[in-house]
Amino acid sequence: MNPRTLPYWLLAPALVFLCVFFLYPFSLVAWQAIATDEGVLTTQYLQRMASHWKFDRALTNTLLLTAAVVPIQLSLALLMATMVSKMNRGRDVVLYIWTIPLGISDLAAGLIWLAIFDQTGFLNSALFGLGMIEQPVTFLGYQNKTTIFVAVMLAEIWRATAIMLVILVAGIGLIPKEYNEAAEVFGAGRWKRFTKVTLPLLKPSLQTALVLRVILAFEVFAVVSALGGTNLPVLMGEVYDWQFKLQDSHIAASYALLILAISIAFTLLIMGLLRTPKGAQTT
Amino acid sequence: MAEINIKNVAKQFGKTHALHSIDMTIKHQEFVVLLGASGCGKTTLLRIIAGLETATSGEVWIGDKRVDGLAPKDRGIAMVFQNYAVFPHLTVYENIAFGLRMAKLSESEVERRVQRTASLMHIEQLLKRYSGQLSGGQRQRVAVSRALAMEPDVILMDEPLSNLDALLRMEMRAELKSVLAESNTTTIYVTHDQVEAMSMADRIAIMDQGQIVQADSPVEIYRNPAAHFVGSFIGNPPMNFLSANNAGNGQWLVGNTTIAGPQSDKPILEFAIRPEDIRVGEGSMTVEVRLLEPLGSHTLLACRLGDTPFRVIVDSDRAVKVGETLAIDPIAERIRWFDPDTQLAL
């Protein structure tokens, strides 16, 4: 076979697979959001989605959750990655333990935290056992929106920090030690070395970690569903409700399209903010 | 005054002794080269002086300050790393300014020093570039500028030229030497390249297996090696060593010739002579020529004296054939004698 065309032949199966099982169904969904069953282009579904009473709350909740969770996760992951990379012994064990939540599905994670915050859960038993409360508290009731929000935050942080951690640990491992030593000799203390050397050199990994994490944050669903039910509407929950409960796949498709748009916008934003100038790539 | 005193410094990595009790004084503004094969401990010693490694025991003094407990930044040193460690995310200007900004110098002073050292190292036109846009030699210049800009008491250099090609290395060698001489700093320079060491150093410290075997001027090290190791390590080709049997009264039997040597009761000594310190075509020693290596200015003869390899350097005009038997006469005042038990010079 011609060595010039060989790479394309090798890529072809994956390309065909993506087209058939991703691009095609995706275009069907996108079409549903902007066209009627008769195939007439329309904005009525997008308008109906935007004017629905739950839309604002779902959008706000999703953005708020992302804004609350991702920065905390980023700081935690950076702290943990720095600690892990400084360790000589037991490094792998610690890393494995920290990444255990990665192996648990998001619904299972939601249920684990439900078992903690539930009316008959660990937290109530513990507080009751300590004599701090006289009867179980409904932490996750509809009148406690803030508690639900905090519970979802905790569950998300517990569940999904490790994905950033793994990427950052790998990234820190790629930074040659000499850069830090040079910074140390030329007068930078620990904090300066972190902010002036490690962080800038970690940009490519930070980019990947943030993009991945932010996209996943916009898709938050199972954890919220387990802990908050319908008390904390989020965008992905609306997709589910419209598709399966309200049986309107046009509106569900509109929500899906909106999530995609937000994801793309934030991906571009993150890539732009953490862009490495030409020539400044790590060599 | 930036005199460096290394007192009884030892370093162990687990059970391996990287350094055995090193004692050394480096004078104010002296250029000392730590020379040795890889794994001899020279880089470890440099890193201990820099503060990037902690000694297992011993003290390091710079000037009248004991520094082994201090952070690198408080030692008044600057360093040039083997892989340059020029920060890839900063421009050349910001790289050179890095230490100055950390020291919180005024912006005008930073500017002045960056411009001065950049022009000293001929990289003024590169100040806006990133390290990824530079050649190895240019990165090297940035690393040196960054160190010089600190106007430090002591500059430490860890094999700074080893990643450059041969021609560039020769050029940088001369340039570094003159720049460092003008900067009035004390310099410790680590290398495994003896040509670099010989051509640059005020004093060379030869290291072997975690110890300093000899610390002397380049010529002294070349002419009067203190130990067998030094003679066999310095010089290209190195010294010839032959076994000498005691013939009594300070006479020693080397090959089939009797040579006057030291008075000693030892039955055997080691006779040593440099390949260029031999007159060819006279004398009573004979060697058989096995191989010719014409090097232009001279020809290197790989010979055998009995079973022992023996190298002789002759003028390239001299006609010598492989298989020929040559009469040779080692120049008497250039002959050195070593004790085979202690490996030290007599």
XYZ file of C-alpha atoms in Angstrom:
629
model
C 0.000 0.000 0.000
C 1.152 3.517 -0.737
C 2.875 4.729 2.458
C 1.427 8.213 1.936
C -2.181 7.092 1.963
C -1.642 4.401 4.615
C -2.271 6.693 7.615
C -5.630 7.716 6.161
C -6.641 4.089 5.623
C -5.685 3.317 9.195
C -7.700 6.285 10.449
C -10.700 5.465 8.295
C -12.388 2.839 10.525
C -12.382 5.165 13.532
C -13.642 8.003 11.358
C -16.485 5.918 9.961
C -17.364 4.721 13.462
C -17.499 8.318 14.743
C -19.636 9.442 11.814
C -22.145 6.608 12.116
C -22.456 6.471 15.882
C -21.725 10.032 16.895
C -21.993 12.683 14.195
C -25.130 11.225 12.581
C -27.196 10.774 15.767
C -25.915 14.127 16.986
C -27.090 15.874 13.848
C -30.480 14.181 14.302
C -30.717 15.598 17.829
C -29.599 19.038 16.694
C -32.148 18.907 13.875
C -34.893 18.059 16.353
C -34.085 21.188 18.324
C -34.413 23.528 15.344
C -36.957 21.873 13.048
C -40.506 20.567 13.339
C -41.480 16.962 12.617
C -42.418 18.138 9.117
C -38.880 19.457 8.575
C -39.635 23.198 8.787
C -36.898 25.271 10.446
C -38.141 26.958 13.623
C -36.963 28.600 16.831
C -40.163 27.739 18.712
C -38.584 24.880 20.696
C -35.649 26.987 21.797
C -38.082 29.756 22.781
C -40.330 27.336 24.666
C -37.290 25.960 26.480
C -36.115 29.434 27.454
C -39.519 30.598 28.615
C -40.257 27.523 30.724
C -40.394 28.332 34.436
C -37.676 25.791 35.343
C -35.236 26.984 32.661
C -33.699 29.893 34.608
C -33.326 27.827 37.745
C -31.775 24.880 35.878
C -29.304 27.130 34.062
C -28.411 29.116 37.196
C -28.034 26.003 39.323
C -25.770 24.341 36.759
C -23.561 27.415 36.367
C -23.501 28.025 40.144
C -22.561 24.421 40.841
C -19.765 24.587 38.277
C -18.537 27.902 39.653
C -18.590 26.555 43.213
C -17.144 23.123 42.570
C -14.459 23.546 39.884
C -12.245 26.158 41.620
C -12.265 24.134 44.837
C -11.449 20.982 42.902
C -8.675 22.740 41.013
C -7.037 24.012 44.209
C -7.451 20.654 45.926
C -6.097 18.751 42.937
C -3.090 21.106 42.699
C -2.391 20.739 46.400
C -2.738 16.960 46.286
C -0.666 16.655 43.101
C 2.119 18.755 44.625
C 2.078 16.619 47.760
C 2.111 13.368 45.802
C 4.952 14.480 43.562
C 7.081 15.408 46.604
C 6.660 11.949 48.127
C 9.350 9.328 47.736
C 7.793 6.385 49.497
C 4.171 5.283 49.441
C 3.434 7.659 46.592
C 1.586 5.047 44.554
C -0.495 3.852 47.505
C -1.641 7.380 48.305
C -2.419 8.043 44.657
C -4.469 4.844 44.398
C -6.465 5.674 47.518
C -7.152 9.204 46.309
C -8.342 7.955 42.949
C -10.741 5.316 44.320
C -13.799 7.604 43.818
C -12.948 7.639 40.099
C -14.007 4.012 39.915
C -17.439 4.722 41.358
C -20.253 5.757 39.054
C -21.827 9.150 39.632
C -25.159 7.640 40.640
C -23.436 5.372 43.176
C -21.559 8.396 44.469
C -24.857 10.245 44.847
C -26.323 7.298 46.769
C -23.280 7.114 49.071
C -23.760 10.761 50.023
C -27.498 10.217 50.308
C -26.714 7.538 52.883
C -24.842 10.208 54.812
C -27.325 13.082 54.597
C -30.551 11.086 54.620
C -33.054 11.439 57.450
C -31.925 8.019 58.696
C -28.342 8.488 57.486
C -24.916 8.488 59.166
C -24.882 12.198 59.880
C -28.205 12.154 61.729
C -27.212 9.036 63.690
C -23.893 10.602 64.613
C -25.397 13.928 65.696
C -28.124 12.109 67.598
C -25.573 9.802 69.227
C -23.562 12.833 70.340
C -26.723 14.352 71.752
C -26.509 17.396 69.512
C -29.984 16.905 68.050
C -33.154 15.502 69.552
C -34.774 14.259 66.381
C -33.529 13.549 62.851
C -33.064 16.607 60.644
C -34.292 16.590 57.033
C -31.114 17.962 55.484
C -32.248 17.286 51.949
C -35.858 18.485 52.213
C -37.336 20.996 49.734
C -37.120 23.754 52.342
C -33.338 23.273 52.648
C -32.159 24.227 49.130
C -28.783 25.447 50.408
C -28.088 22.194 52.204
C -28.935 20.252 49.074
C -26.599 22.486 47.098
C -23.795 21.992 49.628
C -24.407 18.227 49.691
C -24.178 18.070 45.896
C -21.017 20.175 46.031
C -19.426 17.835 48.562
C -20.393 14.752 46.580
C -19.038 16.246 43.350
C -15.779 17.326 44.968
C -15.364 13.891 46.549
C -16.188 12.106 43.328
C -14.487 14.051 40.587
C -11.385 15.778 41.996
C -9.317 12.706 41.228
C -9.712 13.106 37.474
C -7.938 16.468 37.700
C -5.459 15.059 40.186
C -4.341 12.292 37.828
C -3.812 14.706 34.943
C -1.920 17.197 37.130
C 0.282 14.525 38.721
C 1.284 13.382 35.235
C 1.894 17.012 34.216
C 4.036 17.823 37.252
C 6.038 14.658 36.602
C 6.910 16.010 33.154
C 8.483 19.214 34.473
C 12.272 18.734 34.682
C 13.584 19.136 38.249
C 16.274 21.569 37.080
C 13.716 24.350 36.590
C 12.723 24.232 40.238
C 16.330 23.998 41.347
C 17.258 26.959 39.177
C 14.392 28.955 40.670
C 15.526 27.943 44.147
C 19.127 29.017 43.521
C 17.950 32.319 42.020
C 16.006 33.214 45.115
C 12.461 31.918 44.738
C 10.848 30.538 47.870
C 8.338 27.670 47.807
C 5.336 29.801 46.918
C 7.184 31.771 44.206
C 8.524 28.535 42.735
C 4.979 27.229 42.595
C 3.459 30.335 41.034
C 6.381 31.421 38.813
C 7.649 28.058 37.618
C 5.403 25.087 38.320
C 2.059 26.693 37.427
C 3.154 28.247 34.111
C 4.901 25.038 33.067
C 1.809 23.095 34.058
C -0.413 25.116 31.709
C -0.968 22.344 29.141
C -2.091 19.919 31.867
C -4.175 22.594 33.572
C -5.883 23.231 30.267
C -6.773 19.567 29.770
C -7.853 19.068 33.368
C -10.017 22.194 33.421
C -11.685 21.531 30.076
C -12.506 17.952 31.048
C -13.747 18.917 34.473
C -15.828 21.889 33.357
C -17.532 19.880 30.613
C -18.323 17.141 33.134
C -19.631 19.771 35.544
C -22.136 21.041 32.965
C -23.344 17.486 32.537
C -23.953 16.940 36.259
C -27.085 14.830 36.687
C -27.068 11.586 38.695
C -25.575 13.053 41.867
C -28.097 15.899 41.839
C -30.907 13.508 41.081
C -29.970 11.211 43.987
C -29.484 13.982 46.539
C -31.937 16.639 45.454
C -34.550 14.885 43.314
C -36.569 17.653 41.694
C -35.620 20.233 44.322
C -32.469 21.262 42.499
C -33.150 21.370 38.746
C -30.067 21.267 36.515
C -29.751 21.364 32.709
C -29.030 17.677 32.222
C -31.944 16.802 34.515
C -34.204 18.852 32.248
C -33.027 16.900 29.209
C -34.014 13.719 31.020
C -37.385 15.055 32.222
C -38.407 16.440 28.827
C -37.368 13.308 26.998
C -38.820 10.664 29.299
C -41.383 12.304 31.598
C -42.845 15.020 29.380
C -42.181 13.039 26.189
C -41.121 16.104 24.189
C -37.902 15.243 22.425
C -37.778 18.652 20.684
C -37.347 20.503 23.973
C -35.000 17.804 25.291
C -32.905 18.260 22.153
C -32.906 22.034 22.694
C -31.499 21.546 26.202
C -28.860 19.131 24.888
C -27.857 21.694 22.275
C -27.632 24.402 24.933
C -25.340 22.234 27.096
C -23.161 21.619 24.060
C -23.001 25.330 23.290
C -22.022 26.215 26.867
C -19.400 23.451 26.877
C -17.865 24.680 23.627
C -17.888 28.282 24.825
C -16.124 27.435 28.091
C -13.640 25.134 26.349
C -12.641 27.973 24.021
C -12.465 30.363 26.971
C -10.188 28.064 28.975
C -7.979 27.334 25.981
C -7.686 31.041 25.310
C -6.923 31.985 28.912
C -4.290 29.266 29.326
C -2.734 29.650 25.915
C 1.038 29.202 25.785
C 2.643 31.875 23.600
C 4.351 30.629 20.457
C 7.908 29.585 21.203
C 7.281 29.311 24.937
C 6.365 25.639 24.811
C 8.203 23.348 27.151
C 11.195 21.891 25.384
C 35.756 38.087 50.313
C 34.287 34.918 48.944
C 36.662 32.237 50.055
C 34.987 28.858 50.160
C 35.870 26.415 52.882
C 34.736 22.844 52.668
C 35.355 21.086 55.937
C 35.071 17.356 56.278
C 32.061 17.125 53.994
C 30.706 13.599 53.462
C 27.608 12.385 51.691
C 25.897 9.044 51.796
C 23.003 7.935 49.623
C 21.592 4.993 51.531
C 24.601 2.733 51.916
C 26.609 4.252 49.073
C 29.292 6.728 50.024
C 29.144 9.411 47.356
C 31.673 11.630 49.118
C 34.262 10.663 51.719
C 35.213 13.515 53.989
C 36.181 16.260 51.548
C 38.399 19.105 52.770
C 39.131 21.959 50.456
C 39.718 25.692 50.452
C 38.913 27.716 47.371
C 40.516 31.133 47.404
C 38.761 34.423 46.740
C 38.252 34.849 42.963
C 39.868 31.522 42.212
C 38.648 29.379 39.289
C 38.575 25.799 40.523
C 37.556 22.890 38.324
C 36.271 19.673 39.833
C 37.356 17.043 37.339
C 36.529 13.374 37.317
C 34.721 10.573 35.583
C 30.953 10.294 35.965
C 29.953 8.993 39.372
C 33.057 10.326 41.134
C 31.030 12.692 43.296
C 31.959 15.997 41.668
C 28.371 17.042 40.921
C 27.253 15.952 44.392
C 29.937 18.172 45.928
C 28.848 21.120 43.766
C 25.209 20.587 44.718
C 26.130 20.494 48.391
C 27.913 23.837 48.006
C 24.847 25.168 46.148
C 22.472 23.901 48.818
C 20.524 21.655 46.473
C 21.831 18.636 48.350
C 22.426 18.260 52.075
C 25.730 16.831 53.262
C 25.525 13.888 55.653
C 28.247 15.551 57.728
C 30.706 18.417 57.516
C 30.564 22.169 57.041
C 30.528 24.557 54.099
C 31.709 28.128 54.618
C 31.481 30.964 52.119
C 33.469 33.954 53.302
C 33.009 34.102 57.064
C 29.502 32.654 56.920
C 28.671 29.027 57.542
C 26.164 28.217 54.804
C 25.392 24.508 55.005
C 22.210 25.198 56.955
C 21.070 28.029 54.669
C 18.724 27.919 51.686
C 20.451 28.217 48.286
C 19.167 31.770 47.864
C 20.854 32.931 51.068
C 24.311 31.696 50.085
C 25.309 34.447 47.650
C 25.733 31.989 44.818
C 24.525 31.705 41.243
C 24.543 28.553 39.213
C 24.686 27.420 35.607
C 23.021 24.063 35.084
C 24.053 21.261 32.764
C 20.794 21.448 30.796
C 20.808 25.228 31.182
C 17.408 25.262 32.947
C 16.418 28.343 30.958
C 12.727 28.749 31.815
C 10.734 27.935 28.666
C 7.743 30.077 29.662
C 9.777 33.269 30.041
C 11.564 35.384 27.456
C 15.332 35.640 27.525
C 14.978 39.032 29.210
C 12.718 37.668 31.939
C 15.008 34.669 32.407
C 18.003 36.897 33.069
C 15.860 39.161 35.249
C 14.405 36.248 37.263
C 16.859 36.316 40.151
C 16.990 40.113 40.171
C 13.214 40.357 40.506
C 13.266 37.775 43.283
C 15.827 39.972 45.032
C 13.369 42.877 44.535
C 15.818 45.139 42.731
C 14.444 48.327 41.201
C 13.185 48.082 37.632
C 15.954 50.384 36.365
C 18.615 48.268 38.044
C 17.087 45.084 36.587
C 17.115 46.691 33.142
C 20.717 47.850 33.549
C 21.994 44.473 34.659
C 20.099 42.503 32.021
C 21.430 44.781 29.268
C 24.965 44.631 30.617
C 25.190 40.848 30.953
C 23.318 40.275 27.701
C 25.802 42.402 25.808
C 28.665 40.685 27.642
C 27.390 37.338 26.377
C 26.415 38.753 22.950
C 22.704 37.966 23.195
C 21.240 41.504 23.149
C 19.310 40.684 19.992
C 17.665 37.625 21.602
C 16.108 39.295 24.647
C 12.528 39.025 23.380
C 12.768 35.384 22.339
C 11.701 32.294 24.208
C 14.052 29.439 25.006
C 12.289 27.205 22.451
C 13.450 29.595 19.730
C 17.126 29.395 20.719
C 19.945 27.049 19.773
C 21.834 25.105 22.446
C 24.700 27.575 22.371
C 22.357 30.547 22.752
C 20.574 28.903 25.691
C 23.966 28.375 27.261
C 24.666 32.082 26.922
C 21.336 32.940 28.541
C 22.109 30.629 31.461
C 25.494 32.297 31.983
C 23.993 35.792 31.680
C 21.375 34.903 34.282
C 24.115 33.836 36.678
C 26.335 36.862 36.001
C 23.416 39.288 36.393
C 23.183 38.310 40.061
C 26.719 39.680 40.523
C 27.260 36.783 42.921
C 30.253 36.097 45.138
C 30.379 32.567 43.804
C 29.362 31.041 40.486
C 28.816 27.299 40.336
C 28.843 25.594 36.963
C 27.713 22.037 36.430
C 29.135 20.695 33.144
C 27.941 23.847 31.382
C 29.489 23.018 28.021
C 28.872 19.288 27.810
C 25.755 19.589 25.635
C 27.429 21.736 22.977
C 29.158 20.465 19.853
C 32.954 20.401 19.772
C 33.561 23.630 17.875
C 31.098 25.651 19.952
C 32.555 24.193 23.124
C 36.019 25.466 22.207
C 34.657 28.926 21.438
C 32.597 29.116 24.666
C 35.522 27.842 26.715
C 37.674 30.820 25.840
C 34.766 33.231 26.155
C 33.657 31.928 29.553
C 37.189 32.110 30.854
C 37.616 35.766 29.966
C 34.112 36.764 31.105
C 34.539 35.020 34.451
C 37.987 36.498 34.944
C 36.515 39.983 34.555
C 33.553 39.326 36.819
C 35.728 38.916 39.925
C 33.790 35.949 41.222
C 34.978 32.755 42.778
C 34.099 29.963 40.359
C 33.627 26.258 40.892
C 33.275 24.440 37.626
C 32.406 20.763 37.279
C 33.425 18.851 34.188
C 34.536 15.457 32.980
C 36.439 17.021 30.084
C 40.115 17.354 30.928
C 40.805 19.782 28.074
C 38.191 22.111 29.538
C 39.724 21.709 32.973
C 43.310 22.243 31.823
C 42.517 25.262 29.688
C 40.275 27.131 32.123
C 41.272 26.349 35.682
C 43.538 28.182 38.095
C 43.435 24.947 40.020
C 42.067 21.501 39.221
C 40.723 19.149 41.856
C 40.796 15.625 40.502
C 38.115 13.463 42.058
C 37.858 9.708 42.146
C 35.386 7.567 44.061
C 34.204 10.362 46.302
C 37.630 11.702 47.153
C 39.847 14.538 45.963
C 42.985 12.795 44.752
C 44.946 15.909 43.871
C 44.242 19.630 43.769
C 46.886 21.650 41.961
C 47.555 23.938 39.023
C 46.926 22.329 35.603
C 50.646 22.100 34.753
C 51.515 20.654 38.135
C 48.762 18.047 37.775
C 50.045 17.155 34.334
C 53.727 17.067 35.200
C 53.598 15.753 38.739
C 50.554 13.546 39.210
C 50.180 12.751 42.877
C 48.759 9.322 42.224
C 48.614 6.640 39.573
C 44.970 7.569 38.935
C 45.850 11.162 38.046
C 48.563 10.079 35.608
C 46.253 7.621 33.937
C 43.321 10.057 33.834
C 45.032 13.262 32.715
C 46.661 13.500 29.332
C 45.485 12.189 26.022
C 47.027 9.674 25.626
C 47.694 9.138 29.345
C 50.996 8.264 31.002
C 52.785 5.027 30.261
C 53.168 2.803 33.312
C 55.740 0.032 33.546
C 56.674 -2.260 36.364
C 60.200 -1.658 37.717
C 62.215 -4.253 39.691
C 64.579 -3.118 42.403
C 68.163 -3.655 41.234
C 69.627 -2.109 44.400
C 71.339 1.221 45.036
C 68.507 3.237 43.529
C 68.728 1.393 40.240
C 65.563 -0.091 38.768
C 65.111 -2.659 36.017
C 62.470 -1.464 33.557
C 61.936 -3.847 30.651
C 65.534 -4.770 29.847
C 67.072 -1.481 30.900
C 68.389 -0.229 34.197
C 67.188 3.268 35.112
C 68.220 5.421 38.029
C 65.337 5.975 40.416
C 64.527 6.570 44.072
C 66.253 4.799 46.954
C 63.740 2.292 48.252
C 63.486 -1.155 49.850
C 60.394 -2.006 47.860
C 60.950 -4.908 45.465
C 58.745 -3.356 42.814
C 57.867 0.228 41.897
C 55.855 1.698 39.062
C 57.798 3.629 36.441
C 55.780 6.292 34.584
C 56.563 8.526 31.623
C 54.416 10.668 29.340
C 54.390 9.593 25.666
C 55.871 12.913 24.537
C 58.718 12.811 27.058
C 60.620 10.164 25.125
C 63.546 10.577 22.755
C 63.258 8.193 19.856
C 66.177 6.536 18.055
C 68.561 6.505 21.011
C 68.847 4.722 24.335
C 68.780 1.097 25.208
C 65.023 0.496 25.718
C 63.287 -1.044 22.736
C 59.610 -1.121 21.828
C 57.785 -2.732 18.932
C 55.472 -0.461 16.903
C 51.979 -1.976 16.544
C 49.869 0.890 15.237
C 50.325 4.398 13.822
C 47.904 7.252 14.457
C 49.000 10.318 12.449
C 47.359 13.365 14.073
C 48.860 16.100 11.921
C 51.053 17.956 14.365
C 52.443 14.693 15.656
C 52.065 10.954 15.225
C 50.946 8.691 18.024
C 52.633 5.292 18.083
C 50.892 2.460 19.892
C 53.759 0.170 20.803
C 54.489 -2.810 23.020
C 57.277 -3.278 25.480
C 57.137 -7.007 26.077
C 53.472 -7.538 26.870
C 52.791 -4.017 28.135
C 51.209 -1.387 25.878
C 53.416 1.677 25.579
C 52.626 4.870 23.713
C 55.131 7.179 22.116
C 54.544 10.527 20.429
C 56.873 11.418 17.579
C 57.028 14.272 15.130
C 54.809 13.618 12.136
C 57.774 14.016 9.778
C 59.473 10.994 11.234
C 59.075 7.855 9.112
C 57.996 4.924 11.249
C 56.638 1.593 10.044
C 54.358 -0.847 11.783
C 56.334 -3.821 13.080
C 59.521 -1.761 13.421
C 61.558 -2.001 16.602
C 62.331 1.443 18.005
C 65.074 2.407 20.407
C 63.710 4.866 22.978
C 65.125 6.945 25.794
C 62.785 8.348 28.464
C 63.849 11.869 29.442
C 65.283 11.384 32.924
C 63.827 14.468 34.652
C 60.322 13.662 33.352
C 60.247 10.133 34.802
C 57.836 9.676 37.747
C 57.727 6.816 40.233
C 54.667 5.404 42.013
C 54.345 3.010 44.919
C 52.256 0.089 43.633
C 50.776 -0.513 47.111
C 49.557 2.991 47.929
C 49.207 4.081 44.259
C 50.823 7.366 45.321
C 53.797 9.182 43.801
C 57.174 8.886 45.480
